[in-house]
Amino acid sequence: VQRDTGVDGAVSVAPVAADGESDVLRVRARKLDGAEGFLLVFGFEGQDSYYWWNVGGWGNTEHALQRRAGGRSQDRMIAARGAVETGKWHDLRVELTPGRIRCYLDDQLVHDYRPTRPEVRVSPTLDESTGEVLVKLVNPAEEPIAATLKLSGASSLASVAHVTTLTGEPGGVNSIEREPIRPVESVLPASDTIEMELPACSVQVVKVKVK
């Protein structure tokens, strides 16, 4: 319990891993004083990937679901007007199921959110002049995505695939002074099936020699 309203907010950490497809997080919280309510962090995958439920935020006028990903914070993915009462114990509950987040305050549903992920775009091309298959992959999401690239129809493939990757912050641009976005060359073992990780906000071109 924090009683000094002139310092930073009190923090409580529950060192419990939740690895199931469906999880429920329950917290009892009470505000003794101050202008704000509570922040409940969940879905933590690292310092740059997690959600938090802001209960009684913005001067105790609003509840909102927020997220940190790809170096940026997403403000108010879903929001509702509301406040928490000073001195009252509140029951907070977050229900996580595949593709859905539901947030309850004192057993009343506040948010019902279905996260959407931008789709990976794929464009394959056969360059007959060089005997190469070129596959362009675009990941517009602000987080990495695991991908499986399947190549079929060729009698044989080269042993390696050459990959050119461009990635950067959303809205990032190059200038005369700075070039934060530069192509990076790499190689991967080539086969009928290639396992890859597509970086956040990236464009990749995979080249494989075929016969």
CSV table of C-alpha atoms in Angstrom, one decimal:
chain,number,residue,atom,x,y,z
A,1,VAL,CA,0.0,0.0,0.0
A,2,GLN,CA,1.4,3.4,-0.9
A,3,ARG,CA,0.3,6.4,1.3
A,4,ASP,CA,2.6,9.1,0.1
A,5,THR,CA,0.8,10.8,-2.8
A,6,GLY,CA,3.8,13.0,-3.7
A,7,VAL,CA,6.0,10.2,-5.1
A,8,ASP,CA,5.9,7.8,-8.1
A,9,GLY,CA,3.2,5.2,-8.2
A,10,ALA,CA,3.5,2.0,-6.2
A,11,VAL,CA,4.4,-1.1,-8.3
A,12,SER,CA,3.6,-4.7,-7.6
A,13,VAL,CA,5.1,-7.5,-9.7
A,14,ALA,CA,3.7,-11.1,-9.8
A,15,PRO,CA,6.5,-13.3,-11.1
A,16,VAL,CA,4.2,-15.9,-12.6
A,17,ALA,CA,4.4,-17.2,-16.1
A,18,ALA,CA,1.1,-17.7,-18.0
A,19,ASP,CA,1.7,-20.0,-20.9
A,20,GLY,CA,-1.8,-21.3,-21.7
A,21,GLU,CA,-3.8,-20.3,-24.8
A,22,SER,CA,-6.5,-18.9,-22.4
A,23,ASP,CA,-5.6,-17.0,-19.2
A,24,VAL,CA,-7.3,-14.9,-16.6
A,25,LEU,CA,-5.5,-12.2,-14.6
A,26,ARG,CA,-7.3,-11.0,-11.4
A,27,VAL,CA,-6.1,-8.1,-9.3
A,28,ARG,CA,-7.7,-6.3,-6.3
A,29,ALA,CA,-6.6,-2.6,-6.1
A,30,ARG,CA,-7.5,0.4,-4.0
A,31,LYS,CA,-6.7,4.1,-4.7
A,32,LEU,CA,-6.1,6.1,-1.5
A,33,ASP,CA,-5.4,9.4,-3.1
A,34,GLY,CA,-4.0,11.1,-6.2
A,35,ALA,CA,-5.2,12.0,-9.6
A,36,GLU,CA,-4.8,8.7,-11.4
A,37,GLY,CA,-6.0,5.1,-11.0
A,38,PHE,CA,-4.2,1.9,-11.9
A,39,LEU,CA,-2.0,0.4,-14.6
A,40,LEU,CA,-2.2,-3.4,-15.1
A,41,VAL,CA,0.5,-4.8,-17.3
A,42,PHE,CA,0.1,-8.2,-19.1
A,43,GLY,CA,1.1,-10.1,-22.2
A,44,PHE,CA,4.8,-9.2,-21.4
A,45,GLU,CA,7.2,-10.7,-23.9
A,46,GLY,CA,10.0,-8.2,-23.4
A,47,GLN,CA,10.8,-4.6,-22.6
A,48,ASP,CA,9.4,-3.6,-26.0
A,49,SER,CA,6.4,-5.9,-26.2
A,50,TYR,CA,3.5,-5.8,-23.8
A,51,TYR,CA,0.0,-4.6,-23.1
A,52,TRP,CA,-1.3,-2.5,-20.2
A,53,TRP,CA,-4.8,-1.7,-19.0
A,54,ASN,CA,-5.0,1.9,-17.8
A,55,VAL,CA,-7.9,2.0,-15.3
A,56,GLY,CA,-8.9,5.5,-14.2
A,57,GLY,CA,-6.3,7.3,-16.3
A,58,TRP,CA,-6.2,10.8,-17.8
A,59,GLY,CA,-7.1,12.4,-14.5
A,60,ASN,CA,-9.4,9.5,-13.5
A,61,THR,CA,-11.8,10.1,-16.3
A,62,GLU,CA,-11.2,7.2,-18.7
A,63,HIS,CA,-10.2,3.5,-19.0
A,64,ALA,CA,-8.2,2.4,-22.0
A,65,LEU,CA,-6.2,-0.6,-23.3
A,66,GLN,CA,-2.7,0.3,-24.5
A,67,ARG,CA,0.3,-1.5,-26.0
A,68,ARG,CA,4.0,-1.2,-26.4
A,69,ALA,CA,5.5,-2.7,-29.6
A,70,GLY,CA,8.1,-2.0,-32.2
A,71,GLY,CA,9.6,0.9,-30.2
A,72,ARG,CA,6.3,2.7,-30.0
A,73,SER,CA,3.3,3.0,-27.6
A,74,GLN,CA,-0.2,2.6,-29.1
A,75,ASP,CA,-2.5,5.0,-27.2
A,76,ARG,CA,-6.1,4.1,-26.5
A,77,MET,CA,-6.6,1.0,-28.8
A,78,ILE,CA,-10.0,0.9,-27.2
A,79,ALA,CA,-11.3,3.3,-24.5
A,80,ALA,CA,-14.3,4.0,-22.3
A,81,ARG,CA,-15.3,6.8,-20.0
A,82,GLY,CA,-15.1,5.9,-16.3
A,83,ALA,CA,-13.4,6.4,-13.0
A,84,VAL,CA,-12.3,4.5,-9.9
A,85,GLU,CA,-13.5,5.5,-6.4
A,86,THR,CA,-11.0,6.7,-3.8
A,87,GLY,CA,-10.8,4.3,-0.8
A,88,LYS,CA,-12.8,1.5,-2.5
A,89,TRP,CA,-11.3,-1.9,-3.3
A,90,HIS,CA,-11.8,-2.6,-7.0
A,91,ASP,CA,-11.7,-6.0,-8.7
A,92,LEU,CA,-9.8,-5.9,-12.0
A,93,ARG,CA,-10.0,-8.9,-14.3
A,94,VAL,CA,-8.4,-9.5,-17.8
A,95,GLU,CA,-9.5,-12.5,-19.8
A,96,LEU,CA,-7.1,-13.6,-22.6
A,97,THR,CA,-8.3,-16.0,-25.3
A,98,PRO,CA,-6.8,-16.4,-28.8
A,99,GLY,CA,-7.5,-13.3,-30.7
A,100,ARG,CA,-9.4,-11.6,-27.9
A,101,ILE,CA,-8.9,-9.5,-24.8
A,102,ARG,CA,-11.7,-8.7,-22.4
A,103,CYS,CA,-11.3,-6.3,-19.4
A,104,TYR,CA,-13.7,-6.2,-16.4
A,105,LEU,CA,-14.0,-3.7,-13.6
A,106,ASP,CA,-16.0,-4.9,-10.6
A,107,ASP,CA,-17.4,-7.7,-12.8
A,108,GLN,CA,-18.7,-5.2,-15.4
A,109,LEU,CA,-17.3,-5.6,-19.0
A,110,VAL,CA,-15.4,-2.5,-19.9
A,111,HIS,CA,-13.4,-3.5,-23.1
A,112,ASP,CA,-13.9,-6.3,-25.6
A,113,TYR,CA,-10.9,-6.0,-27.9
A,114,ARG,CA,-9.9,-8.2,-30.9
A,115,PRO,CA,-6.3,-7.4,-31.9
A,116,THR,CA,-5.6,-7.3,-35.6
A,117,ARG,CA,-2.3,-7.9,-37.2
A,118,PRO,CA,-1.5,-6.6,-40.6
A,119,GLU,CA,-1.1,-9.4,-43.1
A,120,VAL,CA,2.3,-10.3,-44.6
A,121,ARG,CA,2.4,-9.6,-48.3
A,122,VAL,CA,4.2,-12.0,-50.6
A,123,SER,CA,5.1,-11.6,-54.3
A,124,PRO,CA,7.0,-14.4,-56.1
A,125,THR,CA,8.8,-14.0,-59.4
A,126,LEU,CA,10.8,-16.3,-61.7
A,127,ASP,CA,13.7,-14.5,-63.5
A,128,GLU,CA,14.3,-16.8,-66.4
A,129,SER,CA,17.4,-14.8,-67.5
A,130,THR,CA,19.3,-15.6,-64.3
A,131,GLY,CA,17.5,-18.8,-63.3
A,132,GLU,CA,16.5,-17.3,-59.9
A,133,VAL,CA,13.2,-17.3,-58.0
A,134,LEU,CA,12.7,-14.0,-56.2
A,135,VAL,CA,10.2,-13.8,-53.4
A,136,LYS,CA,9.4,-10.4,-51.9
A,137,LEU,CA,8.0,-10.4,-48.4
A,138,VAL,CA,6.6,-7.3,-46.7
A,139,ASN,CA,5.8,-7.4,-42.9
A,140,PRO,CA,3.9,-4.1,-42.1
A,141,ALA,CA,3.4,-5.2,-38.4
A,142,GLU,CA,5.3,-3.5,-35.6
A,143,GLU,CA,6.6,-6.8,-34.4
A,144,PRO,CA,8.5,-9.8,-35.9
A,145,ILE,CA,6.6,-12.6,-37.5
A,146,ALA,CA,7.7,-16.2,-38.0
A,147,ALA,CA,7.2,-17.4,-41.6
A,148,THR,CA,7.6,-20.5,-43.6
A,149,LEU,CA,8.5,-20.1,-47.3
A,150,LYS,CA,7.7,-23.1,-49.4
A,151,LEU,CA,9.3,-23.5,-52.9
A,152,SER,CA,7.9,-26.2,-55.2
A,153,GLY,CA,8.0,-27.1,-58.9
A,154,ALA,CA,11.8,-26.9,-59.4
A,155,SER,CA,13.8,-30.0,-60.1
A,156,SER,CA,16.7,-28.7,-57.9
A,157,LEU,CA,17.6,-25.7,-55.8
A,158,ALA,CA,20.8,-24.1,-54.8
A,159,SER,CA,22.1,-24.9,-51.4
A,160,VAL,CA,21.7,-21.3,-50.1
A,161,ALA,CA,19.2,-18.5,-50.4
A,162,HIS,CA,20.4,-14.9,-50.6
A,163,VAL,CA,18.3,-12.4,-48.6
A,164,THR,CA,18.2,-8.6,-48.8
A,165,THR,CA,16.5,-6.9,-45.9
A,166,LEU,CA,15.2,-3.4,-45.4
A,167,THR,CA,13.8,-2.4,-42.0
A,168,GLY,CA,13.2,0.7,-40.0
A,169,GLU,CA,10.9,2.7,-37.8
A,170,PRO,CA,7.4,3.3,-39.0
A,171,GLY,CA,7.5,6.5,-41.1
A,172,GLY,CA,11.3,6.5,-41.1
A,173,VAL,CA,13.0,8.1,-44.1
A,174,ASN,CA,16.6,8.5,-45.3
A,175,SER,CA,18.1,12.0,-45.7
A,176,ILE,CA,21.4,13.4,-46.9
A,177,GLU,CA,22.6,13.6,-43.2
A,178,ARG,CA,21.3,10.2,-42.1
A,179,GLU,CA,20.5,6.8,-43.8
A,180,PRO,CA,18.9,4.7,-41.0
A,181,ILE,CA,17.3,2.4,-43.6
A,182,ARG,CA,19.9,0.4,-45.5
A,183,PRO,CA,19.8,-2.9,-47.2
A,184,VAL,CA,21.4,-5.8,-45.2
A,185,GLU,CA,22.6,-8.9,-47.0
A,186,SER,CA,22.4,-12.4,-45.5
A,187,VAL,CA,22.2,-16.0,-46.5
A,188,LEU,CA,20.0,-18.9,-45.4
A,189,PRO,CA,20.1,-22.6,-46.1
A,190,ALA,CA,17.9,-23.3,-49.1
A,191,SER,CA,15.4,-26.2,-49.4
A,192,ASP,CA,11.8,-26.8,-50.4
A,193,THR,CA,10.9,-25.2,-47.1
A,194,ILE,CA,12.7,-22.2,-45.6
A,195,GLU,CA,12.0,-21.1,-42.0
A,196,MET,CA,12.3,-17.3,-41.6
A,197,GLU,CA,11.7,-14.5,-39.2
A,198,LEU,CA,10.4,-11.4,-40.8
A,199,PRO,CA,11.6,-8.3,-38.8
A,200,ALA,CA,9.1,-5.7,-37.8
A,201,CYS,CA,8.3,-3.1,-40.5
A,202,SER,CA,10.4,-4.8,-43.1
A,203,VAL,CA,10.8,-5.7,-46.7
A,204,GLN,CA,12.8,-8.8,-47.7
A,205,VAL,CA,13.8,-10.2,-51.0
A,206,VAL,CA,14.8,-13.8,-51.1
A,207,LYS,CA,16.7,-15.1,-54.1
A,208,VAL,CA,17.3,-18.8,-54.8
A,209,LYS,CA,18.9,-20.4,-57.9
A,210,VAL,CA,16.7,-23.0,-59.5
A,211,LYS,CA,16.8,-25.6,-62.3
